[in-house]
Amino acid sequence: MEIDSYAMFSRNQYDAHRLTRDMLEGSMERLASRCKLEDDVEPKQNQRRLLADLGSADGSSSLVTLDFAVRCLQSNYDTVDGYPLLNITFEEHPASDENKLKSTLESNKEWFKRNDITWNVLMKSFYEPLFDRDSVDFLMSYICLHWLDTTDLPDGESISHWKTLGDEDRAVACDWVHINEATAPLRVQEEWRSKLAINHLAKFLALRARELKPGAEMLLVM
């Protein structure tokens, strides 16, 4: 699948969002508790908590999930001082359609206004630093981490380069799309796991660990 067509197909993956709502609800309950504690210890007027969605595609699935998350957060935080102020960052790969993502977000401006939420779009790869150290209160990413870090590719090559790690694999490279398919050679599967997937995931987690606040959570669906 070409990356610029990902937004169109990503809408079909919303079932993965719905199936994890119990985990998302738990994360929002804990975030609300942490916000209350921080506000009791050191109140900061007009401080906005940072939520981030990595791999937002066209934003449609993200917004439905974030609406659920925000309602959970508000219901658990509800105090005489109101709800916590939020800023949400929508991250997407720079090769994707930024205008389509922004159009979706702009079309939901009433939702942002009603919940007093500011937002921004970040067109960067999540295999590079995205946020300041200890700045993110909650991060989520749905069905995105199967995308590998393309900076590891030789110059001028596409992801298809990794399908043919040896000449003997070229004959069957067209028989499979996803690495876990039965037609993908076992040798290639093992090389992907040991030399690509593990290293790329470790890189992603190391970057996010630096950016998350102490006690902050990350919800990843792969």
PDB file of C-alpha atoms in Angstrom:
ATOM      1  CA  MET A   1       0.000   0.000   0.000  1.00  0.00           C
ATOM      2  CA  GLU A   2       1.363   3.424  -0.883  1.00  0.00           C
ATOM      3  CA  ILE A   3       1.622   5.730   2.109  1.00  0.00           C
ATOM      4  CA  ASP A   4      -0.377   8.509   0.432  1.00  0.00           C
ATOM      5  CA  SER A   5      -3.386   6.174   0.207  1.00  0.00           C
ATOM      6  CA  TYR A   6      -3.179   5.161   3.862  1.00  0.00           C
ATOM      7  CA  ALA A   7      -5.750   7.674   5.089  1.00  0.00           C
ATOM      8  CA  MET A   8      -8.435   6.189   2.848  1.00  0.00           C
ATOM      9  CA  PHE A   9      -7.872   2.651   4.151  1.00  0.00           C
ATOM     10  CA  SER A  10      -7.292   3.634   7.785  1.00  0.00           C
ATOM     11  CA  ARG A  11     -11.005   4.256   8.302  1.00  0.00           C
ATOM     12  CA  ASN A  12     -11.542   0.497   8.040  1.00  0.00           C
ATOM     13  CA  GLN A  13      -9.400  -0.030  11.137  1.00  0.00           C
ATOM     14  CA  TYR A  14     -11.722   1.683  13.591  1.00  0.00           C
ATOM     15  CA  ASP A  15     -12.702  -1.668  15.155  1.00  0.00           C
ATOM     16  CA  ALA A  16      -9.252  -1.669  16.769  1.00  0.00           C
ATOM     17  CA  HIS A  17     -10.108   1.655  18.404  1.00  0.00           C
ATOM     18  CA  ARG A  18     -13.394   0.364  19.812  1.00  0.00           C
ATOM     19  CA  LEU A  19     -11.908  -2.851  21.170  1.00  0.00           C
ATOM     20  CA  THR A  20      -9.453  -0.973  23.387  1.00  0.00           C
ATOM     21  CA  ARG A  21     -11.877   1.484  24.974  1.00  0.00           C
ATOM     22  CA  ASP A  22     -11.631  -0.170  28.376  1.00  0.00           C
ATOM     23  CA  MET A  23      -7.869   0.439  28.375  1.00  0.00           C
ATOM     24  CA  LEU A  24      -8.349   4.000  27.142  1.00  0.00           C
ATOM     25  CA  GLU A  25     -10.924   4.637  29.859  1.00  0.00           C
ATOM     26  CA  GLY A  26      -8.481   3.369  32.485  1.00  0.00           C
ATOM     27  CA  SER A  27      -5.745   5.640  31.146  1.00  0.00           C
ATOM     28  CA  MET A  28      -8.052   8.654  31.345  1.00  0.00           C
ATOM     29  CA  GLU A  29      -9.080   7.795  34.912  1.00  0.00           C
ATOM     30  CA  ARG A  30      -5.425   7.713  35.946  1.00  0.00           C
ATOM     31  CA  LEU A  31      -4.654  10.901  34.030  1.00  0.00           C
ATOM     32  CA  ALA A  32      -7.528  12.664  35.803  1.00  0.00           C
ATOM     33  CA  SER A  33      -6.168  11.557  39.182  1.00  0.00           C
ATOM     34  CA  ARG A  34      -2.695  12.788  38.275  1.00  0.00           C
ATOM     35  CA  CYS A  35      -4.062  16.138  37.058  1.00  0.00           C
ATOM     36  CA  LYS A  36      -5.978  16.631  40.322  1.00  0.00           C
ATOM     37  CA  LEU A  37      -2.881  15.842  42.367  1.00  0.00           C
ATOM     38  CA  GLU A  38      -0.687  18.185  40.337  1.00  0.00           C
ATOM     39  CA  ASP A  39      -3.274  20.959  40.553  1.00  0.00           C
ATOM     40  CA  ASP A  40      -3.602  20.536  44.320  1.00  0.00           C
ATOM     41  CA  VAL A  41       0.165  20.656  44.854  1.00  0.00           C
ATOM     42  CA  GLU A  42       1.053  23.373  42.360  1.00  0.00           C
ATOM     43  CA  PRO A  43      -1.890  25.050  40.618  1.00  0.00           C
ATOM     44  CA  LYS A  44      -0.962  26.517  37.232  1.00  0.00           C
ATOM     45  CA  GLN A  45      -3.486  28.837  35.680  1.00  0.00           C
ATOM     46  CA  ASN A  46      -4.253  28.235  32.003  1.00  0.00           C
ATOM     47  CA  GLN A  47      -1.840  25.293  31.802  1.00  0.00           C
ATOM     48  CA  ARG A  48      -2.757  22.890  29.017  1.00  0.00           C
ATOM     49  CA  ARG A  49      -2.048  19.193  29.221  1.00  0.00           C
ATOM     50  CA  LEU A  50      -0.580  17.700  26.060  1.00  0.00           C
ATOM     51  CA  LEU A  51      -2.257  14.709  24.417  1.00  0.00           C
ATOM     52  CA  ALA A  52      -0.795  13.249  21.244  1.00  0.00           C
ATOM     53  CA  ASP A  53      -2.108  10.970  18.525  1.00  0.00           C
ATOM     54  CA  LEU A  54       0.622   9.428  16.374  1.00  0.00           C
ATOM     55  CA  GLY A  55      -0.327   8.281  12.894  1.00  0.00           C
ATOM     56  CA  SER A  56      -3.522  10.316  12.619  1.00  0.00           C
ATOM     57  CA  ALA A  57      -4.095   9.579   8.893  1.00  0.00           C
ATOM     58  CA  ASP A  58      -7.071  11.755   7.877  1.00  0.00           C
ATOM     59  CA  GLY A  59      -8.058  12.303  11.518  1.00  0.00           C
ATOM     60  CA  SER A  60     -11.544  10.783  11.329  1.00  0.00           C
ATOM     61  CA  SER A  61     -10.929   7.702  13.488  1.00  0.00           C
ATOM     62  CA  SER A  62      -8.693   9.682  15.828  1.00  0.00           C
ATOM     63  CA  LEU A  63     -11.383  12.252  16.585  1.00  0.00           C
ATOM     64  CA  VAL A  64     -14.019   9.665  17.498  1.00  0.00           C
ATOM     65  CA  THR A  65     -11.573   7.978  19.857  1.00  0.00           C
ATOM     66  CA  LEU A  66     -10.422  11.283  21.325  1.00  0.00           C
ATOM     67  CA  ASP A  67     -14.019  12.337  21.926  1.00  0.00           C
ATOM     68  CA  PHE A  68     -14.451   9.204  24.052  1.00  0.00           C
ATOM     69  CA  ALA A  69     -11.150   9.867  25.833  1.00  0.00           C
ATOM     70  CA  VAL A  70     -11.973  13.498  26.601  1.00  0.00           C
ATOM     71  CA  ARG A  71     -15.403  12.573  27.981  1.00  0.00           C
ATOM     72  CA  CYS A  72     -13.795   9.956  30.233  1.00  0.00           C
ATOM     73  CA  LEU A  73     -11.187  12.452  31.424  1.00  0.00           C
ATOM     74  CA  GLN A  74     -13.774  15.112  32.149  1.00  0.00           C
ATOM     75  CA  SER A  75     -16.116  12.765  33.998  1.00  0.00           C
ATOM     76  CA  ASN A  76     -13.277  11.698  36.294  1.00  0.00           C
ATOM     77  CA  TYR A  77     -11.818  15.157  36.820  1.00  0.00           C
ATOM     78  CA  ASP A  78     -15.016  17.165  37.307  1.00  0.00           C
ATOM     79  CA  THR A  79     -14.316  19.751  40.038  1.00  0.00           C
ATOM     80  CA  VAL A  80     -15.551  23.219  40.948  1.00  0.00           C
ATOM     81  CA  ASP A  81     -12.651  24.563  38.902  1.00  0.00           C
ATOM     82  CA  GLY A  82     -13.879  22.856  35.740  1.00  0.00           C
ATOM     83  CA  TYR A  83     -12.063  20.450  33.451  1.00  0.00           C
ATOM     84  CA  PRO A  84      -8.345  20.280  32.609  1.00  0.00           C
ATOM     85  CA  LEU A  85      -7.342  22.362  29.600  1.00  0.00           C
ATOM     86  CA  LEU A  86      -5.975  20.292  26.727  1.00  0.00           C
ATOM     87  CA  ASN A  87      -3.845  20.683  23.648  1.00  0.00           C
ATOM     88  CA  ILE A  88      -3.871  17.771  21.175  1.00  0.00           C
ATOM     89  CA  THR A  89      -1.116  17.136  18.651  1.00  0.00           C
ATOM     90  CA  PHE A  90      -2.020  15.113  15.566  1.00  0.00           C
ATOM     91  CA  GLU A  91       1.124  13.579  14.094  1.00  0.00           C
ATOM     92  CA  GLU A  92       1.322  12.121  10.604  1.00  0.00           C
ATOM     93  CA  HIS A  93       4.110  11.101   8.238  1.00  0.00           C
ATOM     94  CA  PRO A  94       5.318  14.010   6.061  1.00  0.00           C
ATOM     95  CA  ALA A  95       4.551  12.019   2.898  1.00  0.00           C
ATOM     96  CA  SER A  96       0.853  11.910   3.822  1.00  0.00           C
ATOM     97  CA  ASP A  97      -1.836  14.426   2.917  1.00  0.00           C
ATOM     98  CA  GLU A  98      -1.553  17.255   5.441  1.00  0.00           C
ATOM     99  CA  ASN A  99      -4.419  19.198   3.873  1.00  0.00           C
ATOM    100  CA  LYS A 100      -6.824  16.271   4.269  1.00  0.00           C
ATOM    101  CA  LEU A 101      -5.936  15.909   7.949  1.00  0.00           C
ATOM    102  CA  LYS A 102      -6.305  19.637   8.609  1.00  0.00           C
ATOM    103  CA  SER A 103      -9.607  19.697   6.722  1.00  0.00           C
ATOM    104  CA  THR A 104     -11.023  16.983   9.001  1.00  0.00           C
ATOM    105  CA  LEU A 105      -9.889  18.843  12.097  1.00  0.00           C
ATOM    106  CA  GLU A 106     -11.222  22.187  10.853  1.00  0.00           C
ATOM    107  CA  SER A 107     -14.593  20.607  10.123  1.00  0.00           C
ATOM    108  CA  ASN A 108     -14.802  19.629  13.799  1.00  0.00           C
ATOM    109  CA  LYS A 109     -13.925  23.068  15.165  1.00  0.00           C
ATOM    110  CA  GLU A 110     -17.138  23.180  17.218  1.00  0.00           C
ATOM    111  CA  TRP A 111     -16.038  20.083  19.135  1.00  0.00           C
ATOM    112  CA  PHE A 112     -12.679  21.675  19.918  1.00  0.00           C
ATOM    113  CA  LYS A 113     -14.359  24.933  20.952  1.00  0.00           C
ATOM    114  CA  ARG A 114     -16.975  23.209  23.117  1.00  0.00           C
ATOM    115  CA  ASN A 115     -14.278  21.351  25.033  1.00  0.00           C
ATOM    116  CA  ASP A 116     -11.836  24.296  25.066  1.00  0.00           C
ATOM    117  CA  ILE A 117      -9.189  22.228  23.274  1.00  0.00           C
ATOM    118  CA  THR A 118      -6.419  23.667  21.135  1.00  0.00           C
ATOM    119  CA  TRP A 119      -4.783  21.518  18.478  1.00  0.00           C
ATOM    120  CA  ASN A 120      -1.891  21.385  16.056  1.00  0.00           C
ATOM    121  CA  VAL A 121      -0.689  19.132  13.256  1.00  0.00           C
ATOM    122  CA  LEU A 122       2.846  17.756  13.243  1.00  0.00           C
ATOM    123  CA  MET A 123       4.035  16.337   9.921  1.00  0.00           C
ATOM    124  CA  LYS A 124       7.052  14.318  11.036  1.00  0.00           C
ATOM    125  CA  SER A 125       8.083  10.687  11.282  1.00  0.00           C
ATOM    126  CA  PHE A 126       7.541   9.162  14.715  1.00  0.00           C
ATOM    127  CA  TYR A 127      11.014   7.659  14.376  1.00  0.00           C
ATOM    128  CA  GLU A 128      12.476  11.047  15.250  1.00  0.00           C
ATOM    129  CA  PRO A 129      12.059  13.361  18.267  1.00  0.00           C
ATOM    130  CA  LEU A 130       8.601  14.962  18.305  1.00  0.00           C
ATOM    131  CA  PHE A 131       8.188  16.733  21.655  1.00  0.00           C
ATOM    132  CA  ASP A 132      10.199  18.352  24.424  1.00  0.00           C
ATOM    133  CA  ARG A 133      11.462  16.168  27.235  1.00  0.00           C
ATOM    134  CA  ASP A 134       8.839  15.362  29.913  1.00  0.00           C
ATOM    135  CA  SER A 135       6.097  17.281  28.100  1.00  0.00           C
ATOM    136  CA  VAL A 136       3.468  14.717  26.998  1.00  0.00           C
ATOM    137  CA  ASP A 137       0.637  13.737  29.369  1.00  0.00           C
ATOM    138  CA  PHE A 138      -0.874  10.979  27.235  1.00  0.00           C
ATOM    139  CA  LEU A 139       0.007   9.462  23.883  1.00  0.00           C
ATOM    140  CA  MET A 140      -1.917   7.047  21.690  1.00  0.00           C
ATOM    141  CA  SER A 141      -1.177   5.349  18.380  1.00  0.00           C
ATOM    142  CA  TYR A 142      -3.450   2.904  16.577  1.00  0.00           C
ATOM    143  CA  ILE A 143      -2.372   0.485  13.812  1.00  0.00           C
ATOM    144  CA  CYS A 144       0.711   2.497  12.842  1.00  0.00           C
ATOM    145  CA  LEU A 145       3.793   0.834  14.279  1.00  0.00           C
ATOM    146  CA  HIS A 146       3.885  -1.773  11.531  1.00  0.00           C
ATOM    147  CA  TRP A 147       5.371   1.045   9.419  1.00  0.00           C
ATOM    148  CA  LEU A 148       9.140   0.665   9.651  1.00  0.00           C
ATOM    149  CA  ASP A 149      11.684   3.472   9.798  1.00  0.00           C
ATOM    150  CA  THR A 150      12.401   4.272   6.168  1.00  0.00           C
ATOM    151  CA  THR A 151      15.547   6.219   7.051  1.00  0.00           C
ATOM    152  CA  ASP A 152      17.203   2.804   7.305  1.00  0.00           C
ATOM    153  CA  LEU A 153      16.638   2.192   3.595  1.00  0.00           C
ATOM    154  CA  PRO A 154      19.462   2.627   1.077  1.00  0.00           C
ATOM    155  CA  ASP A 155      19.193   5.824  -0.946  1.00  0.00           C
ATOM    156  CA  GLY A 156      16.508   5.658  -3.604  1.00  0.00           C
ATOM    157  CA  GLU A 157      14.954   2.431  -2.318  1.00  0.00           C
ATOM    158  CA  SER A 158      11.362   1.833  -1.155  1.00  0.00           C
ATOM    159  CA  ILE A 159      10.105  -0.466   1.599  1.00  0.00           C
ATOM    160  CA  SER A 160       9.907  -3.208  -1.043  1.00  0.00           C
ATOM    161  CA  HIS A 161      13.703  -3.394  -0.774  1.00  0.00           C
ATOM    162  CA  TRP A 162      13.310  -5.302   2.480  1.00  0.00           C
ATOM    163  CA  LYS A 163      11.178  -7.961   0.773  1.00  0.00           C
ATOM    164  CA  THR A 164      14.198  -9.137  -1.183  1.00  0.00           C
ATOM    165  CA  LEU A 165      16.941  -9.480   1.385  1.00  0.00           C
ATOM    166  CA  GLY A 166      18.610 -12.015  -0.881  1.00  0.00           C
ATOM    167  CA  ASP A 167      18.437 -12.916  -4.556  1.00  0.00           C
ATOM    168  CA  GLU A 168      16.757 -16.229  -3.737  1.00  0.00           C
ATOM    169  CA  ASP A 169      13.749 -14.317  -2.340  1.00  0.00           C
ATOM    170  CA  ARG A 170      13.085 -12.248  -5.463  1.00  0.00           C
ATOM    171  CA  ALA A 171      11.032 -14.963  -7.115  1.00  0.00           C
ATOM    172  CA  VAL A 172       8.474 -15.020  -4.306  1.00  0.00           C
ATOM    173  CA  ALA A 173       8.556 -11.338  -3.294  1.00  0.00           C
ATOM    174  CA  CYS A 174       5.340 -10.657  -5.195  1.00  0.00           C
ATOM    175  CA  ASP A 175       3.497 -13.471  -3.411  1.00  0.00           C
ATOM    176  CA  TRP A 176       3.128 -11.633  -0.105  1.00  0.00           C
ATOM    177  CA  VAL A 177       2.376  -8.167   1.244  1.00  0.00           C
ATOM    178  CA  HIS A 178       2.581  -8.500   5.038  1.00  0.00           C
ATOM    179  CA  ILE A 179       5.570 -10.165   6.650  1.00  0.00           C
ATOM    180  CA  ASN A 180       3.385 -12.558   8.688  1.00  0.00           C
ATOM    181  CA  GLU A 181       1.729 -14.098   5.650  1.00  0.00           C
ATOM    182  CA  ALA A 182       2.370 -17.801   5.130  1.00  0.00           C
ATOM    183  CA  THR A 183       3.955 -17.126   1.729  1.00  0.00           C
ATOM    184  CA  ALA A 184       6.650 -14.878   3.184  1.00  0.00           C
ATOM    185  CA  PRO A 185       9.875 -16.921   3.429  1.00  0.00           C
ATOM    186  CA  LEU A 186      10.751 -17.902   6.993  1.00  0.00           C
ATOM    187  CA  ARG A 187      14.296 -16.596   6.575  1.00  0.00           C
ATOM    188  CA  VAL A 188      12.974 -13.175   5.602  1.00  0.00           C
ATOM    189  CA  GLN A 189      10.484 -13.210   8.506  1.00  0.00           C
ATOM    190  CA  GLU A 190      13.290 -13.863  10.971  1.00  0.00           C
ATOM    191  CA  GLU A 191      15.510 -11.163   9.455  1.00  0.00           C
ATOM    192  CA  TRP A 192      12.652  -8.670   9.621  1.00  0.00           C
ATOM    193  CA  ARG A 193      12.033  -9.566  13.268  1.00  0.00           C
ATOM    194  CA  SER A 194      15.660  -9.502  14.439  1.00  0.00           C
ATOM    195  CA  LYS A 195      17.167  -6.779  12.232  1.00  0.00           C
ATOM    196  CA  LEU A 196      14.229  -4.461  11.533  1.00  0.00           C
ATOM    197  CA  ALA A 197      11.140  -4.756  13.741  1.00  0.00           C
ATOM    198  CA  ILE A 198      12.882  -5.103  17.116  1.00  0.00           C
ATOM    199  CA  ASN A 199      15.366  -2.307  16.439  1.00  0.00           C
ATOM    200  CA  HIS A 200      12.764   0.069  15.048  1.00  0.00           C
ATOM    201  CA  LEU A 201      10.349  -0.528  17.925  1.00  0.00           C
ATOM    202  CA  ALA A 202      13.147   0.004  20.441  1.00  0.00           C
ATOM    203  CA  LYS A 203      14.003   3.302  18.737  1.00  0.00           C
ATOM    204  CA  PHE A 204      10.358   4.429  18.877  1.00  0.00           C
ATOM    205  CA  LEU A 205      10.004   3.528  22.563  1.00  0.00           C
ATOM    206  CA  ALA A 206      13.259   5.245  23.515  1.00  0.00           C
ATOM    207  CA  LEU A 207      12.115   8.468  21.841  1.00  0.00           C
ATOM    208  CA  ARG A 208       8.709   8.410  23.501  1.00  0.00           C
ATOM    209  CA  ALA A 209      10.155   7.569  26.946  1.00  0.00           C
ATOM    210  CA  ARG A 210      12.094  10.821  26.801  1.00  0.00           C
ATOM    211  CA  GLU A 211       9.008  12.843  25.862  1.00  0.00           C
ATOM    212  CA  LEU A 212       6.427  11.428  28.286  1.00  0.00           C
ATOM    213  CA  LYS A 213       6.029  13.055  31.676  1.00  0.00           C
ATOM    214  CA  PRO A 214       6.789  10.914  34.737  1.00  0.00           C
ATOM    215  CA  GLY A 215       3.669   8.831  35.309  1.00  0.00           C
ATOM    216  CA  ALA A 216       2.265   9.516  31.840  1.00  0.00           C
ATOM    217  CA  GLU A 217       0.882   6.644  29.777  1.00  0.00           C
ATOM    218  CA  MET A 218       1.017   5.513  26.185  1.00  0.00           C
ATOM    219  CA  LEU A 219      -1.632   3.344  24.492  1.00  0.00           C
ATOM    220  CA  LEU A 220      -0.277   1.512  21.448  1.00  0.00           C
ATOM    221  CA  VAL A 221      -2.232  -0.846  19.188  1.00  0.00           C
ATOM    222  CA  MET A 222      -0.069  -2.571  16.602  1.00  0.00           C
TER     223      MET A 222
END
